[in-house]
PDB file of C-alpha atoms in Angstrom:
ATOM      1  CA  UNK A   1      23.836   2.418  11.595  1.00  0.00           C
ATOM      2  CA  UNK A   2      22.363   5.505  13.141  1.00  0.00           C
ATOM      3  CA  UNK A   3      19.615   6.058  16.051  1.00  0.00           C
ATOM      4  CA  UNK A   4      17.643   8.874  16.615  1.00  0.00           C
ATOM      5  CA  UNK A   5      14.279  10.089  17.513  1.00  0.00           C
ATOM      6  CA  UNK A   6      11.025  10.294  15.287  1.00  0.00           C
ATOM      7  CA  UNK A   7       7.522  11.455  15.238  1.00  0.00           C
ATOM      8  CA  UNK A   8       6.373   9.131  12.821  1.00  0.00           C
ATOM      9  CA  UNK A   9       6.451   7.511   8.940  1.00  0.00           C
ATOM     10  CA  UNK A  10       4.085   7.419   6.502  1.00  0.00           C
ATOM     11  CA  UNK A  11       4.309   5.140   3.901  1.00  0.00           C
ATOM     12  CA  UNK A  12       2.093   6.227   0.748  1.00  0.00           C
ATOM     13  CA  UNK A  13       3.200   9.890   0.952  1.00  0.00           C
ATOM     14  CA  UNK A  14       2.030  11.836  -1.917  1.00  0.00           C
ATOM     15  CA  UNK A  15       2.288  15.280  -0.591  1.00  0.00           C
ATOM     16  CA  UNK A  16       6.094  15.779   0.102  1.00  0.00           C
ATOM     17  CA  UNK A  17       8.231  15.338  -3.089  1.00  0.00           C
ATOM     18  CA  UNK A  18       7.500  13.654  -6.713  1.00  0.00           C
ATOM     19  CA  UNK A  19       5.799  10.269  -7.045  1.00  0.00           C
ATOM     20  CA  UNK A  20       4.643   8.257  -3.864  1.00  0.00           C
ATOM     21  CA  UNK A  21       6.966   8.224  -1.051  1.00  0.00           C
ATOM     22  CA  UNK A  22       7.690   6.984   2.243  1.00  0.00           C
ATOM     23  CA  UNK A  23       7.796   9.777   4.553  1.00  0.00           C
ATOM     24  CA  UNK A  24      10.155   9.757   7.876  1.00  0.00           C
ATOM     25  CA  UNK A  25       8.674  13.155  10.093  1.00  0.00           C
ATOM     26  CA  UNK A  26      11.666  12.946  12.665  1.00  0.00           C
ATOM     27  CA  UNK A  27      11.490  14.464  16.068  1.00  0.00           C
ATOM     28  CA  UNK A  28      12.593  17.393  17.354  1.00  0.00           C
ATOM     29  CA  UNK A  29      12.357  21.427  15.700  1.00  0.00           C
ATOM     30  CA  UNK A  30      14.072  24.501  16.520  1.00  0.00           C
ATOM     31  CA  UNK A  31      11.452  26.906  15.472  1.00  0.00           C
ATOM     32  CA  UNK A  32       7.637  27.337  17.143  1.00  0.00           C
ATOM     33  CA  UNK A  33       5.255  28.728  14.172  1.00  0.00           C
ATOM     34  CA  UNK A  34       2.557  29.631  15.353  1.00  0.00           C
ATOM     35  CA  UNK A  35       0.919  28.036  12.764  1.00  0.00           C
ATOM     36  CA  UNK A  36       2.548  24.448  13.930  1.00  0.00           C
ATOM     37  CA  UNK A  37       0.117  21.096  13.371  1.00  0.00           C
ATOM     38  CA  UNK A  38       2.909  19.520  14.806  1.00  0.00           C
ATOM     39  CA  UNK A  39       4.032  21.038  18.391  1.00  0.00           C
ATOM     40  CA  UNK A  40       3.991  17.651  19.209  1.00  0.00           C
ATOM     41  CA  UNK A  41       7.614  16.957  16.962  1.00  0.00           C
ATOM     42  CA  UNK A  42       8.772  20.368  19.021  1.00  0.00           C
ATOM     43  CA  UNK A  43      10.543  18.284  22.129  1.00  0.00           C
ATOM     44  CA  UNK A  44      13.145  15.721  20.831  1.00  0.00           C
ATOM     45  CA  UNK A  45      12.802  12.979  23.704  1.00  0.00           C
ATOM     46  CA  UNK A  46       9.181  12.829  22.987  1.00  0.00           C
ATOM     47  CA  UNK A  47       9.704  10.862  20.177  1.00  0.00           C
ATOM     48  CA  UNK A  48      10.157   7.386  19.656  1.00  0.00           C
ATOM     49  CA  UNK A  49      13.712   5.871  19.647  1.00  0.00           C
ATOM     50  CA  UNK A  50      14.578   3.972  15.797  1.00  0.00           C
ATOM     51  CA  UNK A  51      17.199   3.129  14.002  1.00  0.00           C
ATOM     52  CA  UNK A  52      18.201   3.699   9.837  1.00  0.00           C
ATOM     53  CA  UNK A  53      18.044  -0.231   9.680  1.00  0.00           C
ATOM     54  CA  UNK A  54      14.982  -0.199  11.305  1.00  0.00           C
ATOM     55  CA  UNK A  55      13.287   2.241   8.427  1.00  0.00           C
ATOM     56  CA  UNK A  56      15.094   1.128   6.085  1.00  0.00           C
ATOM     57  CA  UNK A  57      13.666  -2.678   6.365  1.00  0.00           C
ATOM     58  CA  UNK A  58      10.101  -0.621   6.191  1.00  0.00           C
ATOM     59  CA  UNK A  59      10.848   1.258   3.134  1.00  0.00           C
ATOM     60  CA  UNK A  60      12.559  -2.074   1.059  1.00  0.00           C
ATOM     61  CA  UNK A  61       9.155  -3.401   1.534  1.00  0.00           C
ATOM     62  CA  UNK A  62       7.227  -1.122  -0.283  1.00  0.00           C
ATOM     63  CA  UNK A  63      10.440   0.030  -2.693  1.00  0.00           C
ATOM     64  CA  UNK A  64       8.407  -1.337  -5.825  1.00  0.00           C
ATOM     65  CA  UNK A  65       5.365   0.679  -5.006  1.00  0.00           C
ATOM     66  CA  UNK A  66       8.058   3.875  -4.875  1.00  0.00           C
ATOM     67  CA  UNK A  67       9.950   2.990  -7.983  1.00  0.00           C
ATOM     68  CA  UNK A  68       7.112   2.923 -10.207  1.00  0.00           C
ATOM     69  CA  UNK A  69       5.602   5.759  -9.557  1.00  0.00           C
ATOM     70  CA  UNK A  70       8.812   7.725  -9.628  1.00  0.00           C
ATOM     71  CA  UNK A  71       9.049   8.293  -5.983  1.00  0.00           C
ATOM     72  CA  UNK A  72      11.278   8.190  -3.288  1.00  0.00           C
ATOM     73  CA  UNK A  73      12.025   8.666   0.446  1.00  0.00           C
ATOM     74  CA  UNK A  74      11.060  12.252   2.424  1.00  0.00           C
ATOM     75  CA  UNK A  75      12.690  13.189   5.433  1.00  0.00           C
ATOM     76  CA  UNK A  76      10.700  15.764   6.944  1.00  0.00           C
ATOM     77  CA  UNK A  77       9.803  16.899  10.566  1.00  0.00           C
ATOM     78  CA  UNK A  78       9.711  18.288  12.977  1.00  0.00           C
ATOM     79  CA  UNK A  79      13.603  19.570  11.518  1.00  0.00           C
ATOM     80  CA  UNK A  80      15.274  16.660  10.403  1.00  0.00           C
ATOM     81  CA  UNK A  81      18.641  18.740  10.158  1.00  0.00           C
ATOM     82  CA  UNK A  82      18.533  18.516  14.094  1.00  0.00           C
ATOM     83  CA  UNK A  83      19.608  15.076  14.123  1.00  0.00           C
ATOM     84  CA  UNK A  84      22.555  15.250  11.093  1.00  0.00           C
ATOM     85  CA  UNK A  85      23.937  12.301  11.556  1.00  0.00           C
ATOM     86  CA  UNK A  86      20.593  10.406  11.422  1.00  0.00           C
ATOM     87  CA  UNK A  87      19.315  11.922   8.220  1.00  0.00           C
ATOM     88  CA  UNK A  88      22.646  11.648   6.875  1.00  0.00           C
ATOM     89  CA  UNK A  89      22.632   7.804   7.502  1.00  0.00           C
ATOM     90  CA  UNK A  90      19.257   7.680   6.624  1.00  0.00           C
ATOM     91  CA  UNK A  91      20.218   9.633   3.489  1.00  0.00           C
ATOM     92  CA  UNK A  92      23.042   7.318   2.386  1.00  0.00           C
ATOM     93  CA  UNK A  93      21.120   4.260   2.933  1.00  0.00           C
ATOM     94  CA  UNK A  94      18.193   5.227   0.554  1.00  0.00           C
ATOM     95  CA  UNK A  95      21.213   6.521  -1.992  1.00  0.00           C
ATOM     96  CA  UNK A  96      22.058   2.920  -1.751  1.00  0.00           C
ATOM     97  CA  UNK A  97      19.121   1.583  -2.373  1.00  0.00           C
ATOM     98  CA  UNK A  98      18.883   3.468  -5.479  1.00  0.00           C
ATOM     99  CA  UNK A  99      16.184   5.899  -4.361  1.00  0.00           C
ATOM    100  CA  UNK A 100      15.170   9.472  -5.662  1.00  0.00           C
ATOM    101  CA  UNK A 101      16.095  11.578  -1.958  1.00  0.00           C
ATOM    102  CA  UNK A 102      14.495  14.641  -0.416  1.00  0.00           C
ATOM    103  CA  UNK A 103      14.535  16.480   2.461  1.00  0.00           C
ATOM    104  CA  UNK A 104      12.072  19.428   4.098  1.00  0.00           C
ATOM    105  CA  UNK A 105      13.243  21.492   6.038  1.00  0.00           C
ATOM    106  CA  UNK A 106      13.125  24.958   7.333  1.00  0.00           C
ATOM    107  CA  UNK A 107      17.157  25.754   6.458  1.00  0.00           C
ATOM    108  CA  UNK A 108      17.515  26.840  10.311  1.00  0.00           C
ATOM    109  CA  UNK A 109      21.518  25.141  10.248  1.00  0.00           C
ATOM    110  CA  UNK A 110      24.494  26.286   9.188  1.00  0.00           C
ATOM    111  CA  UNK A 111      25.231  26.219   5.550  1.00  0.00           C
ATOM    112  CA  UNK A 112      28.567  24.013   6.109  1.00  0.00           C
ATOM    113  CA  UNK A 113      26.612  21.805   8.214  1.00  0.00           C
ATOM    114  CA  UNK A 114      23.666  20.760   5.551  1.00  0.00           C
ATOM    115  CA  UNK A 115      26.357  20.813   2.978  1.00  0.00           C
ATOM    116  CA  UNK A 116      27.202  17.159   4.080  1.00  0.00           C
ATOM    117  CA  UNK A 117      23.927  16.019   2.913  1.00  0.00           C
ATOM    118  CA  UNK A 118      24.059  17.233  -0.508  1.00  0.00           C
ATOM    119  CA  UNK A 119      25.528  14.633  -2.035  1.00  0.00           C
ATOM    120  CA  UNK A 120      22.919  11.872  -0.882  1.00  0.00           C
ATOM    121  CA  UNK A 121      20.198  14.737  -1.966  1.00  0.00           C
ATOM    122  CA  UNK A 122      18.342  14.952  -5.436  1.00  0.00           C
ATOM    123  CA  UNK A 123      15.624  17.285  -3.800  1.00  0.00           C
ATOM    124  CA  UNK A 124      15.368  20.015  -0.805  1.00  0.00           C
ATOM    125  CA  UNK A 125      11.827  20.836  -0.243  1.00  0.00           C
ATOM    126  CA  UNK A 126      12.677  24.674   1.575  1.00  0.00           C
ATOM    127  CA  UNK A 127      10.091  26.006   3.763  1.00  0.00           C
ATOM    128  CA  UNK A 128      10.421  29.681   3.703  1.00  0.00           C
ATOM    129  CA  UNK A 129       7.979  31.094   6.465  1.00  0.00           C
ATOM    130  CA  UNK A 130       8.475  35.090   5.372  1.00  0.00           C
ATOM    131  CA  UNK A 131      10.972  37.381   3.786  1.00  0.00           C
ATOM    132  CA  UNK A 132      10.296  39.834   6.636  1.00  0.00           C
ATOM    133  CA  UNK A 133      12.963  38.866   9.078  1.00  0.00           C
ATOM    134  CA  UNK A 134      11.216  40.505  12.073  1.00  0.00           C
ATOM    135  CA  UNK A 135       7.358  39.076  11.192  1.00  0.00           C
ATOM    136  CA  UNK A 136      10.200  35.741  11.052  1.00  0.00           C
ATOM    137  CA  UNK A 137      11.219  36.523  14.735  1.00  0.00           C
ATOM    138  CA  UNK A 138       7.549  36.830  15.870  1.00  0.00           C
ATOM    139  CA  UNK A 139       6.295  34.029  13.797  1.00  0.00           C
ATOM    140  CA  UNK A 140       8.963  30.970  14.320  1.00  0.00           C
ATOM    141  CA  UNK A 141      10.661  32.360  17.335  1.00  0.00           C
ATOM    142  CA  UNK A 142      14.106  32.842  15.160  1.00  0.00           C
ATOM    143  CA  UNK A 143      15.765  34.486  12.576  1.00  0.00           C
ATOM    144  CA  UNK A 144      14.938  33.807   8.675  1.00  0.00           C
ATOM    145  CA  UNK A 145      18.800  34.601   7.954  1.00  0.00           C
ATOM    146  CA  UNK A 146      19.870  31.336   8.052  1.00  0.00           C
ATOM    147  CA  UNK A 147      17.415  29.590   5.480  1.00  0.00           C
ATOM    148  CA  UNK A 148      18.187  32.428   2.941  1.00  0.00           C
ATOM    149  CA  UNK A 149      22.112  31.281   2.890  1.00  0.00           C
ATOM    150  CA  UNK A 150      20.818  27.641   2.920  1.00  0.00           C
ATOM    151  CA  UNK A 151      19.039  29.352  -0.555  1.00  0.00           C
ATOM    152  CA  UNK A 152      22.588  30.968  -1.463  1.00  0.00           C
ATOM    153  CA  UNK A 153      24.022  27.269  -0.840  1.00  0.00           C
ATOM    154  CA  UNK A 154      22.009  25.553  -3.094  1.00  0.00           C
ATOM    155  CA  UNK A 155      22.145  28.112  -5.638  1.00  0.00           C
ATOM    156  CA  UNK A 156      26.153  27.632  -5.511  1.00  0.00           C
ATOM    157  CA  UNK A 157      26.065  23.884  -5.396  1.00  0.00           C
ATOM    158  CA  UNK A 158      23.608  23.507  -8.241  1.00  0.00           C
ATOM    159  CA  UNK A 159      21.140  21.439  -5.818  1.00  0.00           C
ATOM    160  CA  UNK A 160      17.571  21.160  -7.246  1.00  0.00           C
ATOM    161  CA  UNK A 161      14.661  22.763  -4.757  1.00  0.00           C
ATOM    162  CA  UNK A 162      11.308  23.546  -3.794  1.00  0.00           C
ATOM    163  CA  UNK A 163       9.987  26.642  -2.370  1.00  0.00           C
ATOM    164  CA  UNK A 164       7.173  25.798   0.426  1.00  0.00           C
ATOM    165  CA  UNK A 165       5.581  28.764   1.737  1.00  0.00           C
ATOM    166  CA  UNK A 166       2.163  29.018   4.317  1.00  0.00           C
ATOM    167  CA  UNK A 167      -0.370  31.702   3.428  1.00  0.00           C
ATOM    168  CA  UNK A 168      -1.538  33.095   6.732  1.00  0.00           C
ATOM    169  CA  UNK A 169      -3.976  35.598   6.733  1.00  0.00           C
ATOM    170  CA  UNK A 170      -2.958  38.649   7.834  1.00  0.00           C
ATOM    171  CA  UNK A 171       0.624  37.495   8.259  1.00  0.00           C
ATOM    172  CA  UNK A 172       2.051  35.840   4.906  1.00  0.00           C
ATOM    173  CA  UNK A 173      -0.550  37.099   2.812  1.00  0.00           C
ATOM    174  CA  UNK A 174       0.282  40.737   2.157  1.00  0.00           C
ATOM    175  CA  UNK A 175       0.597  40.873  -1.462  1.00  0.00           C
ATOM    176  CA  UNK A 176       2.992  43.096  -2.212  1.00  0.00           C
ATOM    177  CA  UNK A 177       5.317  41.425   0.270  1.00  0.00           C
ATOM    178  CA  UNK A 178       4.519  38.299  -1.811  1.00  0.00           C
ATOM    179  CA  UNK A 179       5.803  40.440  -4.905  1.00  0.00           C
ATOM    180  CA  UNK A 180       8.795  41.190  -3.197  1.00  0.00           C
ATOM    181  CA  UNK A 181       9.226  36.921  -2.444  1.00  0.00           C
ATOM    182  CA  UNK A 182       8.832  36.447  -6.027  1.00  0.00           C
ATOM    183  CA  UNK A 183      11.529  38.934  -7.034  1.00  0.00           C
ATOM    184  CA  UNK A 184      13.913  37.369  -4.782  1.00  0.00           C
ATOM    185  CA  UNK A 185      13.390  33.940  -6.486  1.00  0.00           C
ATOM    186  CA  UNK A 186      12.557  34.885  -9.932  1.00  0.00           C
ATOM    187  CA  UNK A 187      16.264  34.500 -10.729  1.00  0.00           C
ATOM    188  CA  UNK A 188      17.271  31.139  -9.200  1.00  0.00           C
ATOM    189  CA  UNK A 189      18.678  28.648 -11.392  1.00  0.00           C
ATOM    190  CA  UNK A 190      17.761  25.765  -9.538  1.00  0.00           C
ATOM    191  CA  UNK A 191      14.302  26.681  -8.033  1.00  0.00           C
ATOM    192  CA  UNK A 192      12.106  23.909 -10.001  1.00  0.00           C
ATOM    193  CA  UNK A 193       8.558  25.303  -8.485  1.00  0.00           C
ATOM    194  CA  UNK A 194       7.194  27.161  -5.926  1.00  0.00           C
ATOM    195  CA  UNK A 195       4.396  25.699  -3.504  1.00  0.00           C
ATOM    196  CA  UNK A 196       2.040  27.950  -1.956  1.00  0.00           C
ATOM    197  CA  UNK A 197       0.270  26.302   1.006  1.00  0.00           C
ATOM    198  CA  UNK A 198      -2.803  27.660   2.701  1.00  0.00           C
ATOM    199  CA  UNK A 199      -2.836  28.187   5.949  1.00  0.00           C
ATOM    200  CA  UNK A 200      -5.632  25.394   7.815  1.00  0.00           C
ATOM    201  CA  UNK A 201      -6.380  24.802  11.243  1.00  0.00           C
ATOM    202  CA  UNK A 202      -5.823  20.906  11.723  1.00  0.00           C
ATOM    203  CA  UNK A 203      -3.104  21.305  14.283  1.00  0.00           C
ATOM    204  CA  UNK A 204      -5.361  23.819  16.498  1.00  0.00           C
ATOM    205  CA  UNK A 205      -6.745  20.442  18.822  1.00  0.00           C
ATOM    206  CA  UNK A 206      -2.911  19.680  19.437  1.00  0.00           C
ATOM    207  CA  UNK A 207      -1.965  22.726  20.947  1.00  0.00           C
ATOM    208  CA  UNK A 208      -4.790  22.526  22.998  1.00  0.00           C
ATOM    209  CA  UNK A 209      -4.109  18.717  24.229  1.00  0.00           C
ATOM    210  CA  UNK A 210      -0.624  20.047  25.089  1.00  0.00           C
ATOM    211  CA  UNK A 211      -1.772  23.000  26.891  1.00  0.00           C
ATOM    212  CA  UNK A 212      -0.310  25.183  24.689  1.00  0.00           C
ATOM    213  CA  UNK A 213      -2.351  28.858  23.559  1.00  0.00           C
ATOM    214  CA  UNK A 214      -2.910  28.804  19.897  1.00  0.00           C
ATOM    215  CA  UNK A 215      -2.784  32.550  18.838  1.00  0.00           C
ATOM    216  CA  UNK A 216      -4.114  31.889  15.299  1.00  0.00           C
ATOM    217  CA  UNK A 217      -7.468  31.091  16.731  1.00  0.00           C
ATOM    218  CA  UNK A 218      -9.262  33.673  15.251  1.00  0.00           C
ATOM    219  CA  UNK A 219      -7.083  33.438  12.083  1.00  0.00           C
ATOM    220  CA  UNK A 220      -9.449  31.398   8.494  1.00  0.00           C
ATOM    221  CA  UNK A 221      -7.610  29.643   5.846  1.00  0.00           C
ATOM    222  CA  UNK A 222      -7.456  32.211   2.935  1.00  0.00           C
ATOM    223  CA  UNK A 223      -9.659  32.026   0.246  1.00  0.00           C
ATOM    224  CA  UNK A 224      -9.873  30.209  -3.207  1.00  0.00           C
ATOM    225  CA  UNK A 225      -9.326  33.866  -4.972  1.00  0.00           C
ATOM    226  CA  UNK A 226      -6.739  35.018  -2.552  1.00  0.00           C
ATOM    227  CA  UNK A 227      -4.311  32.287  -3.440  1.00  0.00           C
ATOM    228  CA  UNK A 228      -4.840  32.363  -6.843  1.00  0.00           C
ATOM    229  CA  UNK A 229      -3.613  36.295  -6.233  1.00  0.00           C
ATOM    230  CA  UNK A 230      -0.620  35.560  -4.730  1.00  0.00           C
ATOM    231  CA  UNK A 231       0.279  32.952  -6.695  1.00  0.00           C
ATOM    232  CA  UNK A 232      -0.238  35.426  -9.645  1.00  0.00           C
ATOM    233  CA  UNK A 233       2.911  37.040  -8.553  1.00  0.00           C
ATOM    234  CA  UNK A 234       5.346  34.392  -9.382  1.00  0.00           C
ATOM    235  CA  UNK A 235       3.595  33.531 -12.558  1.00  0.00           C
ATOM    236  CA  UNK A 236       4.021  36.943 -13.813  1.00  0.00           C
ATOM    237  CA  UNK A 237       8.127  36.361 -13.390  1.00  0.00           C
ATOM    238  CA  UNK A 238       7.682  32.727 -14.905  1.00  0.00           C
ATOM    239  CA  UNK A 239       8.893  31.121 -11.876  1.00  0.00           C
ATOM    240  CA  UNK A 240       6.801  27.539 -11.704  1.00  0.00           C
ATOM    241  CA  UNK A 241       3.987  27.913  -9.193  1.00  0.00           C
ATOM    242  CA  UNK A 242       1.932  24.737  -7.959  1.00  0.00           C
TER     243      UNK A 242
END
């Protein structure tokens, strides 16, 4: 049994991997997009102190519900690679249970390190903020070199994944950078889809409880024809867009 810190669960989650799921959103996250609804998951010892017994007596409950509809467990964030050993536990436990697994994340660990989840994985939901590695640096506060060999990994270990990207206007949304994303994917062997999420503004009142400066004030969620532009690039290299 393993302790560690989250934000919160949802329990009807239909968002975050196939079917319904329970959803763990652990505390705790390396980066600091800009973009964030969550800067409250940034601090670890803000959350609130649980066990994998704990959740897991949750999730039991409500494992008919999840079988059914060909769901599953979610451990999302915050980074739930921050506390290893918890998702790992956490991991096993569902495993056990006979549960369809998945984890998002933003790949910002060492590839050796994530490798121990793997085998307690059927799904990685991979947020890739930007190909750009220096709009990365400006937009997450770190390097994007890490979650493109934690693409290299799963691509060697023949680990089904999703591609999760945000469409930021006038920062993710440059289309022939998006081109240049869908070249570097078009190839992958175990890529099952692509998700392109636009950018919205429901974490903006967080930042501003926290005292925090949101610098995407000025910033509107892209429009209906814009994302059906970008998402035209990976349809026109076959790659699964939702």
């Amino acid at each position: 049994m393993a302790e560690g810190y989250i934000h919160s669960t949802e329990s009807m989650g239909t968002v975050d991997g196939p079917g319904i799921r329970f959803v763990v959103f652990t505390q705790g996250c390396p980066l600091r997009c800009q973009y964030c609804h969550n800067p409250d998951t940034w601090k670890l010892k803000d959350g609130k102190k649980t066990t994998t017994a704990e959740l897991m007596q949750k999730i039991v409950k409500i494992k008919p519900y999840i079988k059914r509809s060909g769901g599953g467990i979610t451990i999302s964030g915050g980074e739930p690679t921050m506390q290893l050993e918890f998702t790992l536990d956490l991991l096993k436990k569902a495993k056990a249970e006979g549960l369809h697994t998945a984890v998002d994340t933003s790949g910002y660990i060492d590839p050796q390190k994530f490798k121990q989840l793997l085998p307690y994985l059927d799904l990685v939901l991979l947020d890739i903020k930007t190909m750009d590695d220096l709009k990365h640096q400006d937009l997450t506060g770190v390097s994007n070199q890490k979650t493109l060999n934690i693409v290299e990994l799963l691509e060697a270990e023949k680990q089904p994944y999703w591609v999760r990207h945000v469409v930021v206007p006038g920062i993710t949304d440059d289309f022939q950078e998006m081109q240049k994303f869908a070249m570097y994917l078009r190839d992958k062997k175990y890529l099952e889809k692509v998700e392109l999420l636009p950018y919205h503004e429901l974490g903006k009142h967080k930042w501003e409880n926290l005292g925090l400066e949101y610098k995407l004030a000025a910033v509107e969620p892209p429009s209906a024809k814009k994302m059906a532009e970008l998402n035209s690039c990976f349809k026109n290299y076959k790659i699964n867009i939702a």
